[in-house]
Coordinates of C-alpha atoms and ligand atoms in Angstrom, one line a residue:
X1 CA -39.1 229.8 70.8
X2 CA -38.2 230.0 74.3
X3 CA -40.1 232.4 76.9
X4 CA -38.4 234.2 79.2
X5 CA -40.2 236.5 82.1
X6 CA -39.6 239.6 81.9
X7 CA -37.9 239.8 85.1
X8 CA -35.3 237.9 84.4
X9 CA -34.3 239.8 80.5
X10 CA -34.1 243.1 82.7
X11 CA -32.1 241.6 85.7
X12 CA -30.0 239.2 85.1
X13 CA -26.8 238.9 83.0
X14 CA -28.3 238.3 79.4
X15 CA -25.4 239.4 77.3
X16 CA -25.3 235.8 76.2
X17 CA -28.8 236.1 74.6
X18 CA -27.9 239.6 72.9
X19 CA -28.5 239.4 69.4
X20 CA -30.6 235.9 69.5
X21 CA -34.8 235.6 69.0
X22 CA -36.5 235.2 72.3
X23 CA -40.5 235.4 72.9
X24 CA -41.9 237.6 76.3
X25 CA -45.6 237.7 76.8
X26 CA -47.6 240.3 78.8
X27 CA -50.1 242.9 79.3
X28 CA -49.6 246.8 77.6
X29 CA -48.9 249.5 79.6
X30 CA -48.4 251.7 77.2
X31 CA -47.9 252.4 73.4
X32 CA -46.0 255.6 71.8
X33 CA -44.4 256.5 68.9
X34 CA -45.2 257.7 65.4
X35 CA -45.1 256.4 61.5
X36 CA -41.9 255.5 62.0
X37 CA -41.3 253.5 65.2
X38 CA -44.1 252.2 67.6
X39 CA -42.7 251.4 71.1
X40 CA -45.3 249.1 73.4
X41 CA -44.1 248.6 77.1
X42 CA -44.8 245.5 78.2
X43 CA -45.6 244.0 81.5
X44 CA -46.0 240.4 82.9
X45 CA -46.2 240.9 86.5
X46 CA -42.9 239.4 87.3
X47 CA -41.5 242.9 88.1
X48 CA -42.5 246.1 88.6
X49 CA -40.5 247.4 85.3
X50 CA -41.4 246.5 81.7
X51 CA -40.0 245.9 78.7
X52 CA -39.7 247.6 75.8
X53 CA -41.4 246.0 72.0
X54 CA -39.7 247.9 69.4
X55 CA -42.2 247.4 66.1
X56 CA -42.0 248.6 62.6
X57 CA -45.5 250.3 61.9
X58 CA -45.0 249.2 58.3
X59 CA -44.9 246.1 58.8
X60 CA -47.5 245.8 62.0
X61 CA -49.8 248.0 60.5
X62 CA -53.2 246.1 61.2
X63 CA -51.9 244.6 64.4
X64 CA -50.6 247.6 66.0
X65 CA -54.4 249.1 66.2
X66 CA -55.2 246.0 68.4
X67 CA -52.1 247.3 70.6
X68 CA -53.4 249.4 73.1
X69 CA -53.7 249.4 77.0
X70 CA -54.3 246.7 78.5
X71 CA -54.3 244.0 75.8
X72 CA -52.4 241.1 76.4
X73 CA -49.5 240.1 73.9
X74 CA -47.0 236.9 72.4
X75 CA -44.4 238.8 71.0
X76 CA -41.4 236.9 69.4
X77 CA -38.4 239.2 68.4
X78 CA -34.3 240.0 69.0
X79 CA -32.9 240.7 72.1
X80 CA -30.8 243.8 71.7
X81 CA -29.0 246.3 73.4
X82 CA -31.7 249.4 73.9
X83 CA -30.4 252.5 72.1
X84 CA -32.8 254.7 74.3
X85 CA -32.1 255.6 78.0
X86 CA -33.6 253.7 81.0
X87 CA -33.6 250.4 79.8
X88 CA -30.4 248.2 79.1
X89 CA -32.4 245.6 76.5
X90 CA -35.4 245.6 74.1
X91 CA -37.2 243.4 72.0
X92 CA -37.2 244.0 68.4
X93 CA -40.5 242.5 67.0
X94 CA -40.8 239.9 64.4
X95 CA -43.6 238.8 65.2
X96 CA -46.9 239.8 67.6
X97 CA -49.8 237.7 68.5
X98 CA -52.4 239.6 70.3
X99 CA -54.2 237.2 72.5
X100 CA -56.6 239.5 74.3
X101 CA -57.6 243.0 73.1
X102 CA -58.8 245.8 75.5
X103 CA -61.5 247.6 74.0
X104 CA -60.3 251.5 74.9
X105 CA -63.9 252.6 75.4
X106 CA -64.0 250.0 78.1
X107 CA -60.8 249.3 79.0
X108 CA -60.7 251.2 82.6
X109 CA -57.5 251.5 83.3
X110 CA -56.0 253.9 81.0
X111 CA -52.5 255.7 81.2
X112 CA -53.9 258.3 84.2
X113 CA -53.3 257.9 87.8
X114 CA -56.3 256.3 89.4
X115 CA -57.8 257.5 92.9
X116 CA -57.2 254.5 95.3
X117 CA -61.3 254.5 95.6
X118 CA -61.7 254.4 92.2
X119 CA -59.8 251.5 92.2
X120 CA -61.1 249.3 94.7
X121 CA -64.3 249.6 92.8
X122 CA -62.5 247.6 90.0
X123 CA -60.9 245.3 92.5
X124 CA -61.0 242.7 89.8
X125 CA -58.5 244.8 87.7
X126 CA -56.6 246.9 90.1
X127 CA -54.2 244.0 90.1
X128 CA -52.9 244.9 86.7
X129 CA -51.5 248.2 88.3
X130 CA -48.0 249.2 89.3
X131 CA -49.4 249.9 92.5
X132 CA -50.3 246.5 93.4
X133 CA -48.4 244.6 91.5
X134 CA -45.9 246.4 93.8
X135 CA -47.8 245.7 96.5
X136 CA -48.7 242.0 95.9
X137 CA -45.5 240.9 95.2
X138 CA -44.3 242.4 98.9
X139 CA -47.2 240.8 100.4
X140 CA -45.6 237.3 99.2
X141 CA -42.2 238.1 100.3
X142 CA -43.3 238.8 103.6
X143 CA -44.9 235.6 103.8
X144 CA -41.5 234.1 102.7
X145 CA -40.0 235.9 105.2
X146 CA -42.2 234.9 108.4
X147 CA -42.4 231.0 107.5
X148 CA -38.6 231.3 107.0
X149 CA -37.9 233.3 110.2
X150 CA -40.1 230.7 112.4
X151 CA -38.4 227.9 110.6
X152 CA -35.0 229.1 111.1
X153 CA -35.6 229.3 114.5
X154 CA -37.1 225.9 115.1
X155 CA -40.7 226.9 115.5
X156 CA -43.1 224.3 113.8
X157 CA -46.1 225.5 111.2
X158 CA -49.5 224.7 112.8
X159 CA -52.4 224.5 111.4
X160 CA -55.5 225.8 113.8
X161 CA -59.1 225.0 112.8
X162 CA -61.1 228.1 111.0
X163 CA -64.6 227.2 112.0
X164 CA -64.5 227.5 116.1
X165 CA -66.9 227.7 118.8
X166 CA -64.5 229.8 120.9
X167 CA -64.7 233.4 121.2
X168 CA -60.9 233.8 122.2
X169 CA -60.5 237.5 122.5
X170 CA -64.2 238.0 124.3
X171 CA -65.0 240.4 122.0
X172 CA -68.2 239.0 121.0
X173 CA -67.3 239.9 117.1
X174 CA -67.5 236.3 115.4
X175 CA -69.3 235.5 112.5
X176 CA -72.0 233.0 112.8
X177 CA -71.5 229.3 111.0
X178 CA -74.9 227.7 110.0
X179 CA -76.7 225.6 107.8
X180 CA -79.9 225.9 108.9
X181 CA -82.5 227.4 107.1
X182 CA -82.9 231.1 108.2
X183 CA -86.0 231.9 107.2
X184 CA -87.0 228.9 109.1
X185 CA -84.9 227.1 111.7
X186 CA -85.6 224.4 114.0
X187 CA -87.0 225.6 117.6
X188 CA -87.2 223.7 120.8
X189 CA -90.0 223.9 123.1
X190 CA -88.4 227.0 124.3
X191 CA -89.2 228.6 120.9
X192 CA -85.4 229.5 121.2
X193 CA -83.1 228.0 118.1
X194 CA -82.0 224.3 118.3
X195 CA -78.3 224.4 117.4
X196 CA -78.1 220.8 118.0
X197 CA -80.0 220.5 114.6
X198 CA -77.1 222.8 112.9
X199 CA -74.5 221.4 110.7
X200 CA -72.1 221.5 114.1
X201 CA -74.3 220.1 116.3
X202 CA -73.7 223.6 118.4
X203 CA -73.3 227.0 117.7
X204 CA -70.3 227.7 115.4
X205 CA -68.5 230.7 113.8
X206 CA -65.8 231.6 111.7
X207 CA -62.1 232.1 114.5
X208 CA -61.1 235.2 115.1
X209 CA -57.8 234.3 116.7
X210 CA -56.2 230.4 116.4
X211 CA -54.3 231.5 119.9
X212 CA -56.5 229.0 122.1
X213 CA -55.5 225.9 120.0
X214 CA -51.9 227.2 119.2
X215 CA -51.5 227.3 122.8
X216 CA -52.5 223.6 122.9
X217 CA -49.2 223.4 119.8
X218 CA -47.0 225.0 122.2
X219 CA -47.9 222.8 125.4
X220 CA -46.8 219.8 123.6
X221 CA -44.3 221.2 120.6
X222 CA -42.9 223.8 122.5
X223 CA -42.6 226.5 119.7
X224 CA -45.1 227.2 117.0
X225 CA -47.0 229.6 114.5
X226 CA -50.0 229.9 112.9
X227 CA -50.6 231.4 109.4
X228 CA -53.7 232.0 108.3
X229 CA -57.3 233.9 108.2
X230 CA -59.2 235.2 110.7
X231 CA -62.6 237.2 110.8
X232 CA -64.0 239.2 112.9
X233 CA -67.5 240.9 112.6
X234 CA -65.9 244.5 113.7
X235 CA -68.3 246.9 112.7
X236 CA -65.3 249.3 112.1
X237 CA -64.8 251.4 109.3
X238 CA -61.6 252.3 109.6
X239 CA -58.5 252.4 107.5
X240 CA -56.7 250.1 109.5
X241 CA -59.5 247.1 110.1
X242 CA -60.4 244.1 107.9
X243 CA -63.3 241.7 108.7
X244 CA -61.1 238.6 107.2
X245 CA -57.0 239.3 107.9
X246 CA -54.6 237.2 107.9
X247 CA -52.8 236.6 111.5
X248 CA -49.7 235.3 112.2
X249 CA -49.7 233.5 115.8
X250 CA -46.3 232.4 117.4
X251 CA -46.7 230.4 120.5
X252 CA -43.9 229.7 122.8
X253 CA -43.5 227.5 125.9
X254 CA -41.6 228.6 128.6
X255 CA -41.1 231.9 127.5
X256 CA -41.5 234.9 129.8
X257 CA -42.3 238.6 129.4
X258 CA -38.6 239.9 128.8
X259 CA -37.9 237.0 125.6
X260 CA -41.5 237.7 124.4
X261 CA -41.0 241.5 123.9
X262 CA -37.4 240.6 122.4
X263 CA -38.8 237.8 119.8
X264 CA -41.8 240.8 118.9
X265 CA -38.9 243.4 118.2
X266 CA -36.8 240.5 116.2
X267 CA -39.3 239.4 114.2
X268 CA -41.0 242.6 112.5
X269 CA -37.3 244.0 112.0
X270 CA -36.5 240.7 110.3
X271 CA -39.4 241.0 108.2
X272 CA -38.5 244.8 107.3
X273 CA -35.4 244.0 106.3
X274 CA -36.1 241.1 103.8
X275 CA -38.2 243.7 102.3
X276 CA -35.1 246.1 101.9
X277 CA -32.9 243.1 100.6
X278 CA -35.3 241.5 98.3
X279 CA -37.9 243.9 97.0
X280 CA -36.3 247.4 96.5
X281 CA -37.6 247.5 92.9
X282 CA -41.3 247.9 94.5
X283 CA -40.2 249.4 97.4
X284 CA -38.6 252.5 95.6
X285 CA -41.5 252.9 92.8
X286 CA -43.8 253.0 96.2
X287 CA -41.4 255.5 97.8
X288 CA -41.9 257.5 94.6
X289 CA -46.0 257.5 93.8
X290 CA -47.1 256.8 97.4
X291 CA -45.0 257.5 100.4
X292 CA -41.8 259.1 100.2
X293 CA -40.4 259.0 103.3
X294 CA -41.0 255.1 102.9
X295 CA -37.8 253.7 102.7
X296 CA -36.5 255.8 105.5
X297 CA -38.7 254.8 107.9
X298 CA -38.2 250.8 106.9
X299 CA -34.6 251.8 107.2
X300 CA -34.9 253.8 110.6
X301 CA -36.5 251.0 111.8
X302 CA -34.2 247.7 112.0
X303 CA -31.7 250.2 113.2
X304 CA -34.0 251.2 116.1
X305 CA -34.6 249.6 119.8
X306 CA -38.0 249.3 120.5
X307 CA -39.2 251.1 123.4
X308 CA -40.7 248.9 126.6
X309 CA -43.4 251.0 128.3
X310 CA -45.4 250.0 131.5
X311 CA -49.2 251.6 130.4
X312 CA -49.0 253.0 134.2
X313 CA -46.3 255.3 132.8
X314 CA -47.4 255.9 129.0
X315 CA -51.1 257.2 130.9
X316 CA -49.0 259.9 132.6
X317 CA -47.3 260.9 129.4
X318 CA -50.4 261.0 127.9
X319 CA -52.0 263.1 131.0
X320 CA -48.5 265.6 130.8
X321 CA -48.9 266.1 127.1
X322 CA -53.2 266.8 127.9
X323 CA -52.2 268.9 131.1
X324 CA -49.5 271.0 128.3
X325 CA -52.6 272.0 125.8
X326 CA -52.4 268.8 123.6
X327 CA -55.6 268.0 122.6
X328 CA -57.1 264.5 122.2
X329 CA -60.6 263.4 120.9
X330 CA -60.7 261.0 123.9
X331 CA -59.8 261.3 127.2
X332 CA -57.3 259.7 129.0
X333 CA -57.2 258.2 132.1
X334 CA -55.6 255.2 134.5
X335 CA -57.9 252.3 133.0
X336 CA -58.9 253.1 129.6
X337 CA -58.3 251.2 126.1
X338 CA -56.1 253.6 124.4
X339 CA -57.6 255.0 121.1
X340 CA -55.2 254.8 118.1
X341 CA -54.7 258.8 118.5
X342 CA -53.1 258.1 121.8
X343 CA -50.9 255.1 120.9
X344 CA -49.5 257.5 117.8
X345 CA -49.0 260.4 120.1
X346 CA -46.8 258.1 122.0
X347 CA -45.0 256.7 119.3
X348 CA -44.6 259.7 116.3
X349 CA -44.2 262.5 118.5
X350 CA -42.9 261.4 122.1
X351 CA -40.9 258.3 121.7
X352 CA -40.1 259.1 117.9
X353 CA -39.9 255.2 117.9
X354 CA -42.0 251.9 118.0
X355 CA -42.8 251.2 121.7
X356 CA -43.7 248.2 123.1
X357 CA -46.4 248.6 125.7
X358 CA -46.5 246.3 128.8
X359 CA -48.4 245.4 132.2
X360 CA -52.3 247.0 131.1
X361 CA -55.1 247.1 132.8
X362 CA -56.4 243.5 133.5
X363 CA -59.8 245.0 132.4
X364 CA -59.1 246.0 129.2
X365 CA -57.6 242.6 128.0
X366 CA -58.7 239.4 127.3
X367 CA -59.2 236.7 130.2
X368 CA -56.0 234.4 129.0
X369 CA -53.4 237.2 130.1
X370 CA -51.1 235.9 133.1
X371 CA -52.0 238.4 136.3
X372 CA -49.2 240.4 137.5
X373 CA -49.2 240.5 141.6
X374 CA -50.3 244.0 142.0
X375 CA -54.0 242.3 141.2
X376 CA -54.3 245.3 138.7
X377 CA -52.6 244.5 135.4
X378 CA -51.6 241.4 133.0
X379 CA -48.5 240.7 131.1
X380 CA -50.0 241.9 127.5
X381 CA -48.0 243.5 125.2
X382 CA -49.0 245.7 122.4
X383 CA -46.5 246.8 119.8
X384 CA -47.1 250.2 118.7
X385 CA -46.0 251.7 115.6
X386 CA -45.9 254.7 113.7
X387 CA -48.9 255.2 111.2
X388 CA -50.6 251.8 112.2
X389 CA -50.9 252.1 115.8
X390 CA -51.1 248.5 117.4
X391 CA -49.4 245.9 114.7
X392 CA -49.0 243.0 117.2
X393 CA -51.2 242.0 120.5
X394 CA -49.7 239.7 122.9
X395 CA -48.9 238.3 126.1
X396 CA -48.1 236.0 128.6
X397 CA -50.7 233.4 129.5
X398 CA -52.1 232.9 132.6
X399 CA -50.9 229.5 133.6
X400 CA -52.3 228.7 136.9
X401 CA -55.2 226.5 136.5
X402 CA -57.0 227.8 139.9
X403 CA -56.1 231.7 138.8
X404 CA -57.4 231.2 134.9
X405 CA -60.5 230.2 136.0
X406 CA -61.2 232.8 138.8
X407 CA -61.0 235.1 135.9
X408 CA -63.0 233.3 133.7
X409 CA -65.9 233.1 136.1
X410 CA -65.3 236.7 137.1
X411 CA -65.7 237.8 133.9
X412 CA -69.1 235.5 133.5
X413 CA -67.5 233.5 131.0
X414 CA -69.0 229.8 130.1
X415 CA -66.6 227.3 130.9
X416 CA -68.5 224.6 129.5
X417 CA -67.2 224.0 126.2
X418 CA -63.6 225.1 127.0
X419 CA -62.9 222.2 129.4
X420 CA -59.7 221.3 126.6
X421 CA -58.4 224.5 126.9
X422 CA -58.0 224.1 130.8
X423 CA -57.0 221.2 130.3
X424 CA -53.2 222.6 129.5
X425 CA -53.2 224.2 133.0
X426 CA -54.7 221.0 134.8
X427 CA -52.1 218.5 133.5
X428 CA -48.2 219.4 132.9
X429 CA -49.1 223.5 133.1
X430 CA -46.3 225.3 132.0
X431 CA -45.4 228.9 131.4
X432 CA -45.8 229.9 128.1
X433 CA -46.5 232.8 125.9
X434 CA -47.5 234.5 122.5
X435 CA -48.8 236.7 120.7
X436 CA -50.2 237.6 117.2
X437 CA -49.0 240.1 114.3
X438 CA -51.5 241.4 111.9
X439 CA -50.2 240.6 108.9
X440 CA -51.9 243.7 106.8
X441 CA -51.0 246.1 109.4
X442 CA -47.6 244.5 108.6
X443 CA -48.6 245.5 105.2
X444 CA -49.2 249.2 105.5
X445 CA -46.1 249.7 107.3
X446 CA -43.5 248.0 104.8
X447 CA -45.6 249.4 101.8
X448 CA -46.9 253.0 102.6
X449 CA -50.3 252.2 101.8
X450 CA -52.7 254.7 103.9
X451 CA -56.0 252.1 103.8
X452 CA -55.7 248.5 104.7
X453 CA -58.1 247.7 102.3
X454 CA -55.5 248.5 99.3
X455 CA -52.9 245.8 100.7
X456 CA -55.3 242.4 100.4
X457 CA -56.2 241.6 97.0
X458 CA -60.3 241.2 98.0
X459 CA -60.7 243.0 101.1
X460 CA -64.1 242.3 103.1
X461 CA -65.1 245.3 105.4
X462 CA -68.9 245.5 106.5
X463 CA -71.0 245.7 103.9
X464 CA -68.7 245.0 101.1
X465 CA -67.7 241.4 99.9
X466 CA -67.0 241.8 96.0
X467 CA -65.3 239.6 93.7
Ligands
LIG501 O1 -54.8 242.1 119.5 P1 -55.5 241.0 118.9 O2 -57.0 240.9 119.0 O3 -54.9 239.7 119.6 C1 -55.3 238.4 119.4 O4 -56.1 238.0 118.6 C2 -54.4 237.4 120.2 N1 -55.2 236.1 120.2 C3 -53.1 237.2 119.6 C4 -52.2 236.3 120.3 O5 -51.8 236.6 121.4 N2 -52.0 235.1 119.8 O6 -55.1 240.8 117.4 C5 -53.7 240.7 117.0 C6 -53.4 241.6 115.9 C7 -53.6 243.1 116.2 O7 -52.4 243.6 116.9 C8 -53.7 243.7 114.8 O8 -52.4 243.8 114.2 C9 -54.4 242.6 114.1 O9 -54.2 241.4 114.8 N3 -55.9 242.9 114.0 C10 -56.5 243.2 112.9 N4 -56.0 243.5 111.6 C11 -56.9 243.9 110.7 N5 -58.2 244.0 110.9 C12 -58.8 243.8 112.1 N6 -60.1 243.9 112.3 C13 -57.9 243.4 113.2 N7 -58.0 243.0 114.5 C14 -56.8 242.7 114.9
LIG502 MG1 -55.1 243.9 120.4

């Protein structure tokens, strides 16, 4: 007998199939009813909705007891028009196989809501939620989206290396590569560590940006993007920071400041609104359990223009709103990183809208940014938005050869070892830039998740790497 997915019995036209035998498999969600009539709702993961197993407790008597939460089911029955409300079809059961049973003593996830913490301690399991199947099947459709938004556009998938001996955003927060023995590693005469005898043949970590190499993509493709991991060994706790997240890193030749911003603004509304054409199922059950001002602010969104702010003047809003009694935990002054408090003040209460902050402090940003002439700032851009804070980093790149390197030396940086990279800006330099979207912070905006850790199925933070 033919299987059909449950997704397409409750959404597509299947008046043709009314009345005919038809097999759906799945997992429980639920089981009710009484001597007369049992009802088991049934979910395969292929929508947020289930269907509805109409069984004769006469008949299932002995299987029915194996029917509870969680167990997975073969059920072969009629398609018919549901006689209760909310469902258009049901399955009338002739016949149920129970493949796996879920023991109710054990079985953890029974009918009550779950705390989110609860959950990730069963991070193995949580999948068979609502909540993240909701949030898993987004998470793919925004994948869909950004490959088809770069390949509509002519930009070219490119594939940068994971294991990297470049520390591209300076941050000195990569995660050491070796196979050497630790307890027990080779030493030169120095006493200090002989990388040479690593697996490498040099020190090595895991990338925490493929910008450097997708750079070298751009200089020779003109326009590409990277999809993939990256890690970083950010001892943050925070609901918003991942030690492995997925980046997505356009690159762009000849592309100034003005067309970067624009392709920023054009891309995360493009990516909102595939989530509004082609996932409103799980965007309205999230709007319901978890955020419900959700589908508003995905709406309010695409229909917004993004601010452009110079940091010179978003410090001075920031100093009027300290100077008129708003309290911040950190100060704020000409030169300093903005905390995430600051960057929300700007955007929820100020702006009321996601602003695009330009021109920082050269300081406060990574060596690659192209100088501005005031000697003072670089061409990054941030892209602030409301609940995450920053969602994409970017910039132009510095693409004097002479210019690059003064920085590099200024900020004691070792050239040696990045002699490819200069390489772009010794032969056929071009102007160029990029920048990188965080593709979970992507994730708690179009979903409504609060913790960034709930919107990757296995989330490493410090001192967690389960399953
Ligand atoms: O601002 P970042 O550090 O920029 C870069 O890595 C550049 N190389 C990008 C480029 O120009 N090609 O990181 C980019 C984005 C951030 O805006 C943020 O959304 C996300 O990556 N991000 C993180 N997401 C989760 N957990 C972390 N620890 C993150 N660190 C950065
Ligand atoms: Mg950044």
């Amino acid at each position: 007998m033919k299987r059909y997915e449950i997704k397409y019995l409750l959404k597509e036209d299947v008046s043709s199939l009314i009345g005919t035998d038809v097999c759906v498999k799945g997992w429980v969600r639920t089981k009710r009813g009484n001597k007369n009539v049992a009802f088991i709702a049934l979910n395969d993961g292929s929508i947020i909705h289930n269907i509805q197993v109409v069984a004769d407790p006469s008949r299932f008597e002995e299987t029915l007891k194996r029917v509870t939460t969680g167990a997975c089911l073969c059920v072969e029955g009629k398609l018919v028009e549901s006689q209760g409300s909310g469902q258009a079809v049901e399955v009338q059961a002739e016949n149920i196989i129970v493949y796996g049973e879920a023991d109710p003593e054990s079985y953890p996830l029974q009918k009550k809501g779950h705390s989110m913490e609860f959950l990730r301690e069963i991070g193995h399991l949580r999948l068979r939620t609502n909540t993240f199947g909701a949030v898993m099947r987004l998470r793919h459709n925004m994948a869909m989206a950004i490959h088809t938004f770069f390949h509509e556009r002519g930009f070219f998938y490119f594939h940068t290396p994971l294991f990297s001996a470049s520390d591209c955003e300076g941050a000195g927060e990569m995660v050491h590569v070796s196979t050497l023995d630790p307890e027990n590693p080779p030493r030169g005469n120095d006493g200090k560590i002989d990388w040479e005898q690593d697996f490498f043949g040099k020190f090595t970590a895991l990338t925490v940006s493929g910008q450097l190499e997708g750079e070298l993509g751009a200089t020779s493709l003109g326009k590409i993007y990277t999809f993939g991991p990256t890690f970083r060994a950010e001892n943050s706790n925070t609901p918003r920071h991942l030690a492995e997240f997925w980046m997505i890193e356009p690159e762009m030749a000849f592309y100034q400041l003005d067309e970067l911003t624009a392709l920023e603004e054009e891309f995360i509304k493009y990516c909102v609104r595939w989530a509004l054409d082609h996932c409103m199922d799980d965007l309205e059950f999230l709007n319901k359990m978890i955020d419900n001002g959700l589908i508003e602010r995905l709406r309010s969104v695409i229909d917004t223009d993004f601010v452009r702010l110079p940091y010179t003047e978003g410090i001075k809003i920031l100093e009027d709103a300290v100077a008129k009694g708003h309290k911040f935990e950190f100060p704020v002054s000409w030169g300093v990183d903005l905390a995430s408090e600051h960057e929300r003040y700007l955007v929820e209460q100020h702006f009321k809208k996601p602003v695009i902050m330009i021109d920082y402090p050269k300081e406060i940003k990574a060596f690659y940014m192209k100088q501005n002439d005031d000697c003072r700032t670089v061409q990054g851009t941030d892209v602030l938005f409301p609940q995450i804070g920053e969602i994409i980093g970017g910039s132009v790149r510095e693409e004097s050869y002479d210019k690059l390197v003064a920085r590099m030396d200024e900020l004691g940086m070792d050239r040696s070892g990045m002699e490819w990279y200069l390489d772009t800006r010794r032969f056929g330099s071009c102007p160029h830039a990029g920048f990188g979207l965080g593709f979970e912070r992507l994730m708690l905006f179009v979903t409504g998740m609060a913790n960034i850790r709930d919107v990757i199925p296995f989330p490493r933070t410090p001192k967690t790497a389960e399953f």
